[in-house]
Amino acid sequence: MSFSTNVKEELEVVVSGSRHCQIAELAAVIHFGCEVGKRGEEIGIISENLLVSRKYFTLIKKTFMINTVTEKILQAVKVLDEHGKIHPLKEEIAPVLLKNSCCKRAFLRGAFLCLGSMSNPQKSYHLEFVCEYEPWALQIQQTTAGFGIETKIIRRKKYYVVYLKEGAGIVDLLNVMGAHRALMELESLRVEKEVRNSINRQVNCEAANITKTVKAANKQIEDIEYLKKYYGLSNLPEGLKQMAEVRLEHPDSALAELGGYLNPPVGKSGVNHRLRKLGDLAEKIKDKEEKL
């Protein structure tokens, strides 16, 4: 089962205790997940989505008497006016239903149940609402912005897609909608991924430092071998001669270790200074050889 399905199944059983919030979510469910139409004198509400249908009937039971006529339900969610005229579902949900913060949470919960999907967070962070009409997308974007969650809208073929690609924002939205179990699972995966990435960065950094140290040591040994062949280590000042011999004897040692082999011992900066002087001398001799 996908992570997205898990989120929807969790949201299906979350129902606000307040009637006005229940109506806000019911409005989203009818608007985004159902078809409303007339057959003669009767008005019908139909959905082919099983999760949406179950949530619809749950909200009807909580909010109205089970035998309430459809017209009363549609009037409550502002889809049907007092004259029996059906409000076009391609328009936004009546803003009057979303005055309170709690109602906006319920609205987003219903919207995600009908229009939402989410990628597997082990692979990537991506949550989206796929809207058939632009007013739906704009209303969802405006509602998430009210909770400090910045979403974007793109056009994908004939649809308007409201999306989030940032882990923290997705966590915030799951919290707003009431998907707390999914939120904890996502947070756990985020922490695991961040720890793994941190370890990888540290390992890569250490590997880069080791590579840099090995390259520097090889260059130092190459310069000393050159001096040994074309200049003679015995011609070097005593400090540089001792440094050259110690480096050849300990090719894998770090600078701080090399300093301990000298007599008297020298610190890391002193070792680095002497090796740099040996390198400069080797370069000068090479330049002279090239000019001859």
Short mmCIF file of N, CA, C and O in Angstrom, two decimals, residues 130-133 153-161:
data_model
loop_
_atom_site.label_atom_id
_atom_site.label_comp_id
_atom_site.label_asym_id
_atom_site.label_seq_id
_atom_site.Cartn_x
_atom_site.Cartn_y
_atom_site.Cartn_z
N VAL A 130 -4.45 17.70 -7.46
CA VAL A 130 -4.67 17.80 -8.90
C VAL A 130 -6.10 18.30 -9.12
O VAL A 130 -7.07 17.57 -8.87
N CYS A 131 -6.23 19.53 -9.58
CA CYS A 131 -7.53 20.21 -9.68
C CYS A 131 -7.98 20.30 -11.13
O CYS A 131 -7.20 20.68 -12.00
N GLU A 132 -9.24 20.03 -11.34
CA GLU A 132 -9.79 20.12 -12.69
C GLU A 132 -10.00 21.57 -13.11
O GLU A 132 -9.93 21.90 -14.29
N TYR A 133 -10.23 22.45 -12.12
CA TYR A 133 -10.52 23.84 -12.43
C TYR A 133 -9.59 24.77 -11.65
O TYR A 133 -9.23 24.49 -10.51
N ILE A 153 1.54 26.50 -7.98
CA ILE A 153 0.58 25.94 -8.94
C ILE A 153 1.25 25.84 -10.31
O ILE A 153 1.88 26.79 -10.76
N ILE A 154 1.10 24.67 -10.93
CA ILE A 154 1.58 24.50 -12.31
C ILE A 154 0.44 23.92 -13.14
O ILE A 154 -0.49 23.31 -12.61
N ARG A 155 0.53 24.12 -14.44
CA ARG A 155 -0.46 23.55 -15.36
C ARG A 155 0.11 22.24 -15.90
O ARG A 155 1.22 22.20 -16.45
N ARG A 156 -0.63 21.16 -15.71
CA ARG A 156 -0.22 19.85 -16.21
C ARG A 156 -1.33 19.32 -17.10
O ARG A 156 -2.37 18.89 -16.61
N LYS A 157 -1.08 19.43 -18.40
CA LYS A 157 -2.12 19.10 -19.39
C LYS A 157 -3.36 19.95 -19.10
O LYS A 157 -3.28 21.16 -19.09
N LYS A 158 -4.50 19.33 -18.81
CA LYS A 158 -5.71 20.11 -18.59
C LYS A 158 -5.97 20.41 -17.11
O LYS A 158 -7.00 20.99 -16.76
N TYR A 159 -5.02 20.02 -16.26
CA TYR A 159 -5.22 20.17 -14.82
C TYR A 159 -4.37 21.30 -14.23
O TYR A 159 -3.35 21.69 -14.79
N TYR A 160 -4.82 21.79 -13.07
CA TYR A 160 -4.08 22.77 -12.29
C TYR A 160 -3.59 22.06 -11.03
O TYR A 160 -4.40 21.55 -10.24
N VAL A 161 -2.27 21.98 -10.86
CA VAL A 161 -1.70 21.18 -9.79
C VAL A 161 -1.11 22.10 -8.72
O VAL A 161 -0.21 22.90 -8.99
#
